[in-house]
Coordinates of C-alpha atoms and ligand atoms in Angstrom, one line a residue:
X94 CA -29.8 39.7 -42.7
X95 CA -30.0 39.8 -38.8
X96 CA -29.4 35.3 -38.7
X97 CA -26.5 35.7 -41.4
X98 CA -24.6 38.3 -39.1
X99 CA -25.2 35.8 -36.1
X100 CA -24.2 32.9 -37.8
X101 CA -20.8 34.8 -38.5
X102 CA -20.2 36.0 -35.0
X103 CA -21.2 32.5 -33.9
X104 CA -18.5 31.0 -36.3
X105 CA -16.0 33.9 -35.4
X106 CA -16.2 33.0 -32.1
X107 CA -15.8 29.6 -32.4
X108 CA -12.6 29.9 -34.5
X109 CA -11.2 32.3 -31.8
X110 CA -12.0 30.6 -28.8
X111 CA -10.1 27.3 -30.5
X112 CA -7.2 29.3 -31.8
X113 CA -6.8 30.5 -28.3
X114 CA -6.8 27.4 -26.8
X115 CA -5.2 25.4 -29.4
X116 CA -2.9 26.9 -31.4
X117 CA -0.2 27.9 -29.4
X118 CA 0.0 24.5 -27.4
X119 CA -0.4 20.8 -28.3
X120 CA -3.5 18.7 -27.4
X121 CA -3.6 17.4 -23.7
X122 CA -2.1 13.7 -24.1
X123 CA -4.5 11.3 -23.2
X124 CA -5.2 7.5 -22.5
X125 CA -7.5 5.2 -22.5
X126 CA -10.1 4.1 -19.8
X127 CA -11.5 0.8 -20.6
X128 CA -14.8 1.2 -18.6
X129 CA -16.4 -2.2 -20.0
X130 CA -13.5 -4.4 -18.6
X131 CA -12.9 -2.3 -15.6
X132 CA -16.7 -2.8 -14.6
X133 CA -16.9 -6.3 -15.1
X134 CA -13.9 -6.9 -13.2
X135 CA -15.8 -5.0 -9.9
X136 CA -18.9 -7.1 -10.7
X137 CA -16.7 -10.5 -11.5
X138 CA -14.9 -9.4 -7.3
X139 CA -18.4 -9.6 -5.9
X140 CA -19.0 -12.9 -6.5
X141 CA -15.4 -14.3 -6.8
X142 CA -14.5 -17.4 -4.4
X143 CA -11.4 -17.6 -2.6
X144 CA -10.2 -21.2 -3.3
X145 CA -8.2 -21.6 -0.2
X146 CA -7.8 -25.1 -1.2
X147 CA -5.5 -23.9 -3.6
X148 CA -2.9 -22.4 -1.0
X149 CA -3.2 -24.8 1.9
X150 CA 0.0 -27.0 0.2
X151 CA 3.1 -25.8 2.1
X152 CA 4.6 -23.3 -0.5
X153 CA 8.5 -24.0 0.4
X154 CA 11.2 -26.6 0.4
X155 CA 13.5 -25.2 3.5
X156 CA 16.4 -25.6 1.6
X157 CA 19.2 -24.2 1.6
X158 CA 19.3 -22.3 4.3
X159 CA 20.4 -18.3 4.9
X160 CA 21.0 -18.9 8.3
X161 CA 24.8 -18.2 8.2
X162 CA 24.9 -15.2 6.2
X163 CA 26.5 -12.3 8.8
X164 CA 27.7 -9.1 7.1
X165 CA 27.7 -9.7 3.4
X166 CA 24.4 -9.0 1.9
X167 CA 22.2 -12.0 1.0
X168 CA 21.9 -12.6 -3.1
X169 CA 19.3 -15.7 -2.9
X170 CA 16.5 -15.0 -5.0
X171 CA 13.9 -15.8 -2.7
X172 CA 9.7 -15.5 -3.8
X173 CA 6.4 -15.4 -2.2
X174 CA 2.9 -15.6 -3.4
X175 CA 1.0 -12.1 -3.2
X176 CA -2.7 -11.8 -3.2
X177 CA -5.6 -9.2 -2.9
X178 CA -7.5 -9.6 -0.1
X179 CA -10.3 -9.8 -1.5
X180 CA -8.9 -13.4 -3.9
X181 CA -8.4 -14.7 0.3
X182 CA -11.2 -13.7 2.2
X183 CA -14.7 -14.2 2.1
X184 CA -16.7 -11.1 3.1
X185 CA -19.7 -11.3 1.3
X186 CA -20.5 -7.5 0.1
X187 CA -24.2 -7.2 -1.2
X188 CA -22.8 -4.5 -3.5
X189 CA -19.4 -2.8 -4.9
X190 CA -20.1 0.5 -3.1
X191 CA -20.0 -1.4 0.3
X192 CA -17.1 -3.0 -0.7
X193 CA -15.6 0.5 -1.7
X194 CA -16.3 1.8 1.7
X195 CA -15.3 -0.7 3.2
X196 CA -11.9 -0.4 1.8
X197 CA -12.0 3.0 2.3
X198 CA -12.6 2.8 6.0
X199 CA -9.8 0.6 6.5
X200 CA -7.9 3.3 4.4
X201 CA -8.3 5.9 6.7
X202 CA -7.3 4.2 10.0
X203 CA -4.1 3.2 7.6
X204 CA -3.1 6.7 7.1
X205 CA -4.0 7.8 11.0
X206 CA -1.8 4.9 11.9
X207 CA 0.9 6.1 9.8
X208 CA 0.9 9.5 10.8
X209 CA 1.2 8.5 14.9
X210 CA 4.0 6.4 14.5
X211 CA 5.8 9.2 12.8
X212 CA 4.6 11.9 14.9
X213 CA 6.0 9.8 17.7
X214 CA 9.1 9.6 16.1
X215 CA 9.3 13.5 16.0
X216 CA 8.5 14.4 19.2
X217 CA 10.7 12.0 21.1
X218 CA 7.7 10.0 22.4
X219 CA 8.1 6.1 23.1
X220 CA 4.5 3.8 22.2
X221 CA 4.5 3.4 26.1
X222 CA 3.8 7.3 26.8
X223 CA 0.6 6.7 24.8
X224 CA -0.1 3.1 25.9
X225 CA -3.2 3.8 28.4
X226 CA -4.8 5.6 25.5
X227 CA -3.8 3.4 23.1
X228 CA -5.1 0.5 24.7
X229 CA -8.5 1.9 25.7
X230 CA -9.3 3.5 22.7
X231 CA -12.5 2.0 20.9
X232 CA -11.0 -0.1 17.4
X233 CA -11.8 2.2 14.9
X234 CA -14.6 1.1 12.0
X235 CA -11.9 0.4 9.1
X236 CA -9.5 -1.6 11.8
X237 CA -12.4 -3.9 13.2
X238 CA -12.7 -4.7 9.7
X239 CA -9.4 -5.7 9.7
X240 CA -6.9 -3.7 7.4
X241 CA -4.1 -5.0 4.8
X242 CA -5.0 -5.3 1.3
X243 CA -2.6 -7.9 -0.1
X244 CA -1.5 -10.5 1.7
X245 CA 1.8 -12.9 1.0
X246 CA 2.0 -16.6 2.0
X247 CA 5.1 -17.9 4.1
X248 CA 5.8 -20.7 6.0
X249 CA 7.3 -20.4 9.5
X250 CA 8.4 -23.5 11.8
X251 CA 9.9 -26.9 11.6
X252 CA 8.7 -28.2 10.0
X253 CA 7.2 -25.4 8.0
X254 CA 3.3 -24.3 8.0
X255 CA 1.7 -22.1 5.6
X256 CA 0.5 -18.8 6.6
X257 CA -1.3 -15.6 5.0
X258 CA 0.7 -12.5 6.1
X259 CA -0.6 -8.9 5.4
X260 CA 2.7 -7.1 3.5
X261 CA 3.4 -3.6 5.4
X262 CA 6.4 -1.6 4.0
X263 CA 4.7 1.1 6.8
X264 CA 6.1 -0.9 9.5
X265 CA 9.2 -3.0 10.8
X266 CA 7.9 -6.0 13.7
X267 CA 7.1 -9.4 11.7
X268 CA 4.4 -11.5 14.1
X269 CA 1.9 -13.9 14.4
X270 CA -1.4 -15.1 16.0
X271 CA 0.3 -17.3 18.4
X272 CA -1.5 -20.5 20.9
X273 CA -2.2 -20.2 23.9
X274 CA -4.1 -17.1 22.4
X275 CA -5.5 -14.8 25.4
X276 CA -7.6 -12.7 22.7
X277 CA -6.7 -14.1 19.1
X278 CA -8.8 -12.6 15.7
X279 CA -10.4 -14.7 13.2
X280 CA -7.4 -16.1 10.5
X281 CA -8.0 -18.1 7.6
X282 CA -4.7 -20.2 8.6
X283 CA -4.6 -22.8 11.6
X284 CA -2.8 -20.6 14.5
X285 CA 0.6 -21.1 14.7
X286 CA 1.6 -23.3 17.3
X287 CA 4.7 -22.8 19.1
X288 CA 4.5 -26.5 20.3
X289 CA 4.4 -28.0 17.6
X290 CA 7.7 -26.3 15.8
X291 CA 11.2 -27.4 16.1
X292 CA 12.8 -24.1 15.8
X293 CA 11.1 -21.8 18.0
X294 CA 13.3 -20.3 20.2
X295 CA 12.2 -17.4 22.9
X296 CA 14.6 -14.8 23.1
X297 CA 15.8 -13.6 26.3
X298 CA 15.8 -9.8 26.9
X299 CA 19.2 -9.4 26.4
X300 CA 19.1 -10.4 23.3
X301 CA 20.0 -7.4 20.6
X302 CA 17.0 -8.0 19.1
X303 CA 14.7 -7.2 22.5
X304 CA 16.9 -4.3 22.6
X305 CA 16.2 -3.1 19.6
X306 CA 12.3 -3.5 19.9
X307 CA 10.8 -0.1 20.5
X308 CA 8.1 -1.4 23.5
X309 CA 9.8 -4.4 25.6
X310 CA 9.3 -6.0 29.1
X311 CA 10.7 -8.4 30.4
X312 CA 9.3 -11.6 31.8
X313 CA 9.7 -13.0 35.0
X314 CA 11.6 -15.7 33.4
X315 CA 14.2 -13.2 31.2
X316 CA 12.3 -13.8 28.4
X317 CA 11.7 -10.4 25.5
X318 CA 7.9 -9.5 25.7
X319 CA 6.9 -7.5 22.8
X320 CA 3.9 -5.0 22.0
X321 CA 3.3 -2.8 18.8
X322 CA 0.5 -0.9 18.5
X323 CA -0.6 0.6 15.5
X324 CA -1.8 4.4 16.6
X325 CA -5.9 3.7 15.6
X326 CA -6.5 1.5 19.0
X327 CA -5.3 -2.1 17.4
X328 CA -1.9 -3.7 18.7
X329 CA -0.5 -7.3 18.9
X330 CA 1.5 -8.5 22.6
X331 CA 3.4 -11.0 23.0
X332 CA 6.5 -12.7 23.4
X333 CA 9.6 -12.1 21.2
X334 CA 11.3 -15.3 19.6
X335 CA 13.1 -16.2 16.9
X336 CA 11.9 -18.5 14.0
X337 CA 12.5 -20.6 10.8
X338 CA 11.1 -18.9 7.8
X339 CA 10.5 -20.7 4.5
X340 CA 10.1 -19.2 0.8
X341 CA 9.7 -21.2 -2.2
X342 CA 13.4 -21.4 -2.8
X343 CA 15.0 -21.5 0.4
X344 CA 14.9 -20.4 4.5
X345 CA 16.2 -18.3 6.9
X346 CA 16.7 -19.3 10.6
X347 CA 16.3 -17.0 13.5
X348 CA 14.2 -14.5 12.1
X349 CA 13.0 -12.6 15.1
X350 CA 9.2 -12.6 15.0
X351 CA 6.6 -11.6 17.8
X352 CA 4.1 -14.6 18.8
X353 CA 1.5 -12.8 19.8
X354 CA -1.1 -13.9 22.2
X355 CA -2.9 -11.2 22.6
X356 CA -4.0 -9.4 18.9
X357 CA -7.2 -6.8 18.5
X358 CA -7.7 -4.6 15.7
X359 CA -6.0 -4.5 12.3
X360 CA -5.1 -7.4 10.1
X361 CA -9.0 -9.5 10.6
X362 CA -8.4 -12.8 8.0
X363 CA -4.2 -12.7 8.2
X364 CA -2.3 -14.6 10.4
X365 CA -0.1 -12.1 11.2
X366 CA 2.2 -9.1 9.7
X367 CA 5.4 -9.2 7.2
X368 CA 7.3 -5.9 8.3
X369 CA 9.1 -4.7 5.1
X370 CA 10.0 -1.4 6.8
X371 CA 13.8 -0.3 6.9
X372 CA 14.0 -0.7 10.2
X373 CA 16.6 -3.0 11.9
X374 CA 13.5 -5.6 12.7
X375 CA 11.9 -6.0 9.5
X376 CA 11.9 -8.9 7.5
X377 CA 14.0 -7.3 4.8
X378 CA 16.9 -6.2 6.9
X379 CA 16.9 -9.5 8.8
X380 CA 17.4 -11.9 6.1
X381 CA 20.0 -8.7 4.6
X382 CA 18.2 -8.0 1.4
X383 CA 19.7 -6.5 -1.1
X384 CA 16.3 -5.6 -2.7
X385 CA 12.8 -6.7 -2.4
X386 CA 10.1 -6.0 -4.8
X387 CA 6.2 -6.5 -5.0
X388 CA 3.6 -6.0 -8.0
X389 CA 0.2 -5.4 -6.9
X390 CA -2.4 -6.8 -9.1
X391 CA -5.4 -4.8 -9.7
X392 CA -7.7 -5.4 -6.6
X393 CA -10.7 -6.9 -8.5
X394 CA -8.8 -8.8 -10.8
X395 CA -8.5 -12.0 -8.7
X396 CA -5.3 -12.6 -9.8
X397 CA -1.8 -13.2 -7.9
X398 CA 1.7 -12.0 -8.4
X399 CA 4.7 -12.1 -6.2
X400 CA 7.0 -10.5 -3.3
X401 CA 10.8 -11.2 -4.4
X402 CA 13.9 -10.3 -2.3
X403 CA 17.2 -9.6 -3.9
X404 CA 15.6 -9.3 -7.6
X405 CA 17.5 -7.2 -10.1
X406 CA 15.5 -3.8 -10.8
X407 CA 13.5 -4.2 -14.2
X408 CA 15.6 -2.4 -17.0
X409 CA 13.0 -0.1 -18.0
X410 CA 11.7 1.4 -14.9
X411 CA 11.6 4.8 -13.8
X412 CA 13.4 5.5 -10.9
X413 CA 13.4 7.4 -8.4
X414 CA 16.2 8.2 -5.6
X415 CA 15.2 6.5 -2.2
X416 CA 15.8 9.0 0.5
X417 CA 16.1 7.9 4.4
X418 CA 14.1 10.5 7.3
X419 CA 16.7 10.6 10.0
X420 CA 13.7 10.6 12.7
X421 CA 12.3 7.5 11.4
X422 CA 14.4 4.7 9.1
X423 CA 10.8 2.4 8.7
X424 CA 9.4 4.4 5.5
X425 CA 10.2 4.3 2.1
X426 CA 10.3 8.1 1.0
X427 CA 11.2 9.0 -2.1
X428 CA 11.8 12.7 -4.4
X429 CA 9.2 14.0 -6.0
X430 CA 8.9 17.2 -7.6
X431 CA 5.3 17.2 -8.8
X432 CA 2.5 16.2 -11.5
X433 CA 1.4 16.6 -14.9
X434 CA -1.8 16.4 -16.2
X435 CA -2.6 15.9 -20.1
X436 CA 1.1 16.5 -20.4
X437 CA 1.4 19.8 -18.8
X438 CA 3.6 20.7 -15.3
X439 CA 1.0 20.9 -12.3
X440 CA 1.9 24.2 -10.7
X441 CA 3.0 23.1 -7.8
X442 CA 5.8 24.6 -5.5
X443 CA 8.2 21.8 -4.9
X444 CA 8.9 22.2 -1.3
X445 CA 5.5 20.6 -0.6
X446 CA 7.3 17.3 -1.4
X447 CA 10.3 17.7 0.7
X448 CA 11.2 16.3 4.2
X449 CA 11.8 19.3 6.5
X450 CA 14.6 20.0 9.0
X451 CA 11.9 18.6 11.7
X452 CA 11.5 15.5 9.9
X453 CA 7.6 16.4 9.4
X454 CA 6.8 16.2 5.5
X455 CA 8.2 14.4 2.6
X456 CA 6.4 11.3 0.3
X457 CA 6.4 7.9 1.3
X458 CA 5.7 4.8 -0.9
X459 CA 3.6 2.5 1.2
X460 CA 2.1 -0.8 0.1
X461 CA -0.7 -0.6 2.8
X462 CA -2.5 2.4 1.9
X463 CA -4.7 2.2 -0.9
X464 CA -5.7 6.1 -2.0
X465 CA -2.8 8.7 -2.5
X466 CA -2.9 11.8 0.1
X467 CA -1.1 14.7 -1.0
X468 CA -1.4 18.2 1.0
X469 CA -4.6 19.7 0.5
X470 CA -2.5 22.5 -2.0
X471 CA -1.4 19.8 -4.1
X472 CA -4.4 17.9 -3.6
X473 CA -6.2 20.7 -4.9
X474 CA -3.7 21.7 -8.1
X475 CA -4.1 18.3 -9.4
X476 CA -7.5 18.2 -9.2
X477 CA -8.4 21.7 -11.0
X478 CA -5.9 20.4 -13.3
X479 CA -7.9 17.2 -13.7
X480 CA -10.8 19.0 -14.0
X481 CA -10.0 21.5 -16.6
X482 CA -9.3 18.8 -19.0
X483 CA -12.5 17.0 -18.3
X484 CA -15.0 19.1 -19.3
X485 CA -16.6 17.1 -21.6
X486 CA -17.1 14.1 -19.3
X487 CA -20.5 14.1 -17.3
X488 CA -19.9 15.0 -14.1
X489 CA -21.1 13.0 -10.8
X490 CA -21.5 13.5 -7.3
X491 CA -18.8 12.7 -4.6
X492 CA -18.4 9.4 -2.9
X493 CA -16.5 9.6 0.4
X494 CA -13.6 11.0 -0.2
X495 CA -13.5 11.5 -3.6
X496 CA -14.5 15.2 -4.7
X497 CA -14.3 14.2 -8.2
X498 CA -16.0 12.0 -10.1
X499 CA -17.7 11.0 -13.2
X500 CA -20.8 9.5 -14.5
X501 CA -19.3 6.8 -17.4
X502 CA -22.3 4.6 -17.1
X503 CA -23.2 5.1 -20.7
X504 CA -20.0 4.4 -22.1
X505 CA -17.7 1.6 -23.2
X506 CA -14.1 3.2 -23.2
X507 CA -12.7 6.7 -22.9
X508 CA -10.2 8.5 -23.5
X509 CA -9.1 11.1 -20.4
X510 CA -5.8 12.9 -19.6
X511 CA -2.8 11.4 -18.6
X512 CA -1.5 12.1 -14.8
X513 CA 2.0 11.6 -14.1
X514 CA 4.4 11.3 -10.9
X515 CA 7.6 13.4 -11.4
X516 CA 10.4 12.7 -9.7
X517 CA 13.7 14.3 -9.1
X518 CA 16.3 13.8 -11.4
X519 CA 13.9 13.7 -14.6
X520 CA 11.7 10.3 -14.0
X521 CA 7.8 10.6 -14.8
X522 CA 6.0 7.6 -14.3
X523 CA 2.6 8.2 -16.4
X524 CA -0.1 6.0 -14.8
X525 CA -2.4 3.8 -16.2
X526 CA -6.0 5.5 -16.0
X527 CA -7.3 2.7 -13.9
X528 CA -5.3 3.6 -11.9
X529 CA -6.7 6.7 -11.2
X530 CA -9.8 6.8 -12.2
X531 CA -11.5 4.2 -10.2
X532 CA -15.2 2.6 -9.8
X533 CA -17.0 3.2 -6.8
X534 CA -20.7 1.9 -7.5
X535 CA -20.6 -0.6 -10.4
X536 CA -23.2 1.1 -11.7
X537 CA -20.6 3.2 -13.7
X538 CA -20.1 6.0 -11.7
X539 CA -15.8 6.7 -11.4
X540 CA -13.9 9.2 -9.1
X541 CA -10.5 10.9 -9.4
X542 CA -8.3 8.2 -7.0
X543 CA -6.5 10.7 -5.2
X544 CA -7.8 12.8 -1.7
X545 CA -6.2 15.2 0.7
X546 CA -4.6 15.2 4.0
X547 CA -3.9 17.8 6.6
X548 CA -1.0 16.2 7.8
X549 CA 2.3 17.4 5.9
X550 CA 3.1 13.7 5.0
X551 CA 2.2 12.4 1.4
X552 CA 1.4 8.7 0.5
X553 CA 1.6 7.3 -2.4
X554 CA -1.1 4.4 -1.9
X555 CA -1.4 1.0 -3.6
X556 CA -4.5 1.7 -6.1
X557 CA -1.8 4.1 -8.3
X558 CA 0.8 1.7 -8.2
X559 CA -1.3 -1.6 -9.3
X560 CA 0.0 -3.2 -12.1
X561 CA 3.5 -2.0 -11.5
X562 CA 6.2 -3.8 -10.1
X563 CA 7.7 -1.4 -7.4
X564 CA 11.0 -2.2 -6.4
X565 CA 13.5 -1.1 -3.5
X566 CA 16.9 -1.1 -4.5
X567 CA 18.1 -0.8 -0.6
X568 CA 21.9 -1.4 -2.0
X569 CA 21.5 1.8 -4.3
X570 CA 19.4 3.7 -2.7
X571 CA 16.8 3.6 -5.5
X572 CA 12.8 3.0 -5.9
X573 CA 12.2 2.0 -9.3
X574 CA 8.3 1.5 -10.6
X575 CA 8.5 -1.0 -13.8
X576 CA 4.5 -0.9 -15.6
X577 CA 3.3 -4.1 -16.7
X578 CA 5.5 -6.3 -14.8
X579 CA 3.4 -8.1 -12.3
Ligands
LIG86 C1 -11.7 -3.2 -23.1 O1 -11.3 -4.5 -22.5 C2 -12.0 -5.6 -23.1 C3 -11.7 -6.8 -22.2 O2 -10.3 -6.8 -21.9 C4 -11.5 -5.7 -24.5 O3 -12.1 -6.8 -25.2 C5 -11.8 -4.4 -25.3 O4 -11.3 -4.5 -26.6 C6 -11.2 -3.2 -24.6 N1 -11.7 -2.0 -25.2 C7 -10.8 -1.1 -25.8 C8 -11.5 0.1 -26.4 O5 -9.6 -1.3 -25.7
LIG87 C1 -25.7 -1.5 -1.5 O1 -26.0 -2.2 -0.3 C2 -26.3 -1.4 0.8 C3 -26.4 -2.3 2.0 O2 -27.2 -3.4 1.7 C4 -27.5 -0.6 0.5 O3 -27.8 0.2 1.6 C5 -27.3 0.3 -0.7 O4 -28.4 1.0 -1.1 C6 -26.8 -0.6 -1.9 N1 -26.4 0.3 -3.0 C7 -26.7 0.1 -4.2 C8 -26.2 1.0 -5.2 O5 -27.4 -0.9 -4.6
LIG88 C1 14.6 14.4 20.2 O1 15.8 13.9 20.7 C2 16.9 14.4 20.0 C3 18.2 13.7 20.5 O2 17.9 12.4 21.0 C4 17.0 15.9 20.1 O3 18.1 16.4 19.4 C5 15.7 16.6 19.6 O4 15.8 17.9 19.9 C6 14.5 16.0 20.3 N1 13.3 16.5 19.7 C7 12.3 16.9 20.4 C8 11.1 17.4 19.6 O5 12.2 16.9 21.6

């Protein structure tokens, strides 16, 4: 009697507890997570070898040139090569967790770097009020590593040579490692020599361009001296000139770009820095861009993909309106209004995204930071969201930043909610689940790809938008992500 009566209650209960959690709303939409394939791609990164070889030909033919274009906006297509650091340089990690913290550690002296030059900007401060410090302060572990985790090729002088440049849309000064070098890092590249190139000019400091620079001096001679330091103790000095630079389909003359002879910090392996900021300086604004766009290929797939400049925006992207802070015109922010998980709205008040009378706040797009901060309230919605609907995956312990994470190890592929990025004015761009749910040991152990920040400025890093060509449609105002179109 007494094991019949439990067996009903038991089977009572279990038809309750579904139609209460079921009936009234649809399943949580889900999607796959190959783990096989994205395991053997962190164990195939270990051991992959940069064929330098392979990139040493000089990419461009310097026709025709861009050199006269004034005001109208510049419609060349023009295209560089983009690669994961990892495809260029060869650091030799005995294991994918090192390699994970690794990247990691450069990661966080990316988003303290990004958050000085903002905080700067909003209290009125120039780099030089903070230039002792700045200067003295010890290179933190991720910069000493040397940050930027994709890295385009471009040619600069006459005639043109080759050179790996990390991409930063965080930042607006182009440069590079320049001879005579008073403290140069190691490059993979020859250092540009100034000697040795036809169309290097030194500006003088009158020039609009010194003017514009945020930290001048001026030489004894009138010529621009230039310094940009990063906020995390790394900076690049030198002097301010302009350039030939070379694409695979054509060149622009007089691009101002800082030769810098004295470089510590950041950037270890690239000759220098591609500022795709929207400040006046940056690459993008010099050669009048209509658009640029850039797909970043999933970090351990040793694969390329490209860095165009006045490409049309992929049909079937979602968009998102690209939204200027009056403090500071480098970043990319964009609208966004929240998250769903499984399918379902995040509770999330709104306002968290938003840029605030200050000019504190808001959500960038940056191409240099790899993990997406959120405020530690929307960090932490997400996350419970996340969790809820994971219940029935083994649970791991954290790694770093990562709170959340999973113990996959004895499975092949599974299925886990979809997360989302809303965006005002109805786009949701549904990510792939590699692209949020990431390896961290090899071994099959996978965390939740998004962390926290106290400060009130989001990032939306580069391991949720692999795979996707991003693209900013400077003309209209728009950022549009296209999936699949690297
Ligand atoms: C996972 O990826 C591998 C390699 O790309 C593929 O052969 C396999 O079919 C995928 N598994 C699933 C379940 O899609
Ligand atoms: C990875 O390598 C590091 C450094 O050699 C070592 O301390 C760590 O135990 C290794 N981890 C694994 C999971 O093998
Ligand atoms: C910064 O300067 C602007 C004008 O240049 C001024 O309106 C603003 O109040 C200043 N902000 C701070 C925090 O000092």
């Amino acid at each position: 009697m007494a094991p019949t009566l439990n067996l009903f209650l038991i089977s009572t209960l279990i038809v309750t507890t579904t139609t209460l959690s079921y009936s009234r709303t649809t399943p949580p939409h889900t999607t796959l997570l190959n783990v096989s394939s994205t395991l053997h791609q962190a164990h195939q990164i270990l051991t992959f070898t940069p064929n330098l070889l392979e990139h040493s030909t000089p990419t461009p033919t310097p026709t025709p040139s861009l050199s006269h274009i004034e005001s109208s906006k510049s419609t060349l297509f023009l295209s560089l090569h983009l690669h994961p650091r990892e495809t260029i340089l060869n650091e030799h990690h005995p294991n994918y967790t090192t390699l994970l913290l690794a990247r990691l550690a450069r990661d966080s002296a990316r988003v303290t770097s990004l958050n000085t030059k903002l905080q700067l900007a909003l209290t009125n401060l120039s780099r030089s009020d903070l230039l002792p410090q700045d200067l003295s302060a010890p290179v933190s572990s991720g910069t000493a590593q040397g940050s930027g985790e994709y890295f385009s090729r471009l040619a600069v002088g006459n005639p043109p040579k080759p050179f790996f440049m990390v991409l930063d849309t965080g930042s607006d000064v182009n440069w590079l490692q320049c001879k005579p070098c008073s403290d140069c890092y190691q490059q993979s590249d020859p250092i540009y020599d100034p000697t040795a190139s036809s169309s290097y000019n030194p500006l003088t400091c009158d020039a609009h361009q010194c003017q514009t620079l945020e930290m001048s001096a001026c030489s004894r001679t009138q010529r621009c001296l230039y310094q940009v330091s990063y906020g995390d103790g790394s900076f690049t000095v030198g002097e301010f000139v302009t350039e030939t630079v070379s694409f695979g389909s054509g060149s622009v003359n007089n691009v101002a770009i800082g030769c810098g002879h004295d470089n510590e910090g950041l950037f270890v392996g690239a000759a220098g820095l591609l500022g795709l900021g929207g400040g006046p300086l940056s690459l993008t604004s010099q050669i009048k861009a209509s658009s640029f766009s850039y797909c970043l290929v999933d970090r351990d797939s040793g694969k390329s993909s490209t860095l165009d400049f006045n490409s049309p925006r992929p049909t079937d992207s979602v968009t998102a309106a690209l939204i200027k802070n009056q403090k500071l015109d480098t970043f990319y922010y964009v609208q966004l209004t929240g998250f769903s998980v499984g399918g379902v709205s995040v509770p999330i008040p709104p306002e968290t995204f938003a840029v605030d009378q200050s000019g504190a706040g808001g959500v960038i797009v940056d191409s240099g930071t790899a993990v997406t901060r959120l405020t530690t309230q929307a960090y932490e919605a997400l996350r419970d969201a996340f969790r809820r609907l994971t219940r029935n995956l083994r649970p791991a312990d954290s790694v770093a930043l990562f709170d959340t994470c999973y113990d996959l190890s004895s499975l092949r592929s599974v299925r886990v909610p979809t997360v989302a990025i809303r965006f005002s004015g109805g786009g949701t761009w549904t990510l792939p689940a590699k692209n949020y749910l990431i390896p961290v040991d090899g071994a099959g152990t996978y965390c939740f790809a998004f962390a926290p920040t106290n400060s009130p400025l989001s990032i939306i890093g580069n391991v949720q938008q692999q795979g996707t060509r991003v693209t900013f449609d400077l003309s209209n105002s728009v950022v549009a992500f296209s999936p699949n179109k690297c």
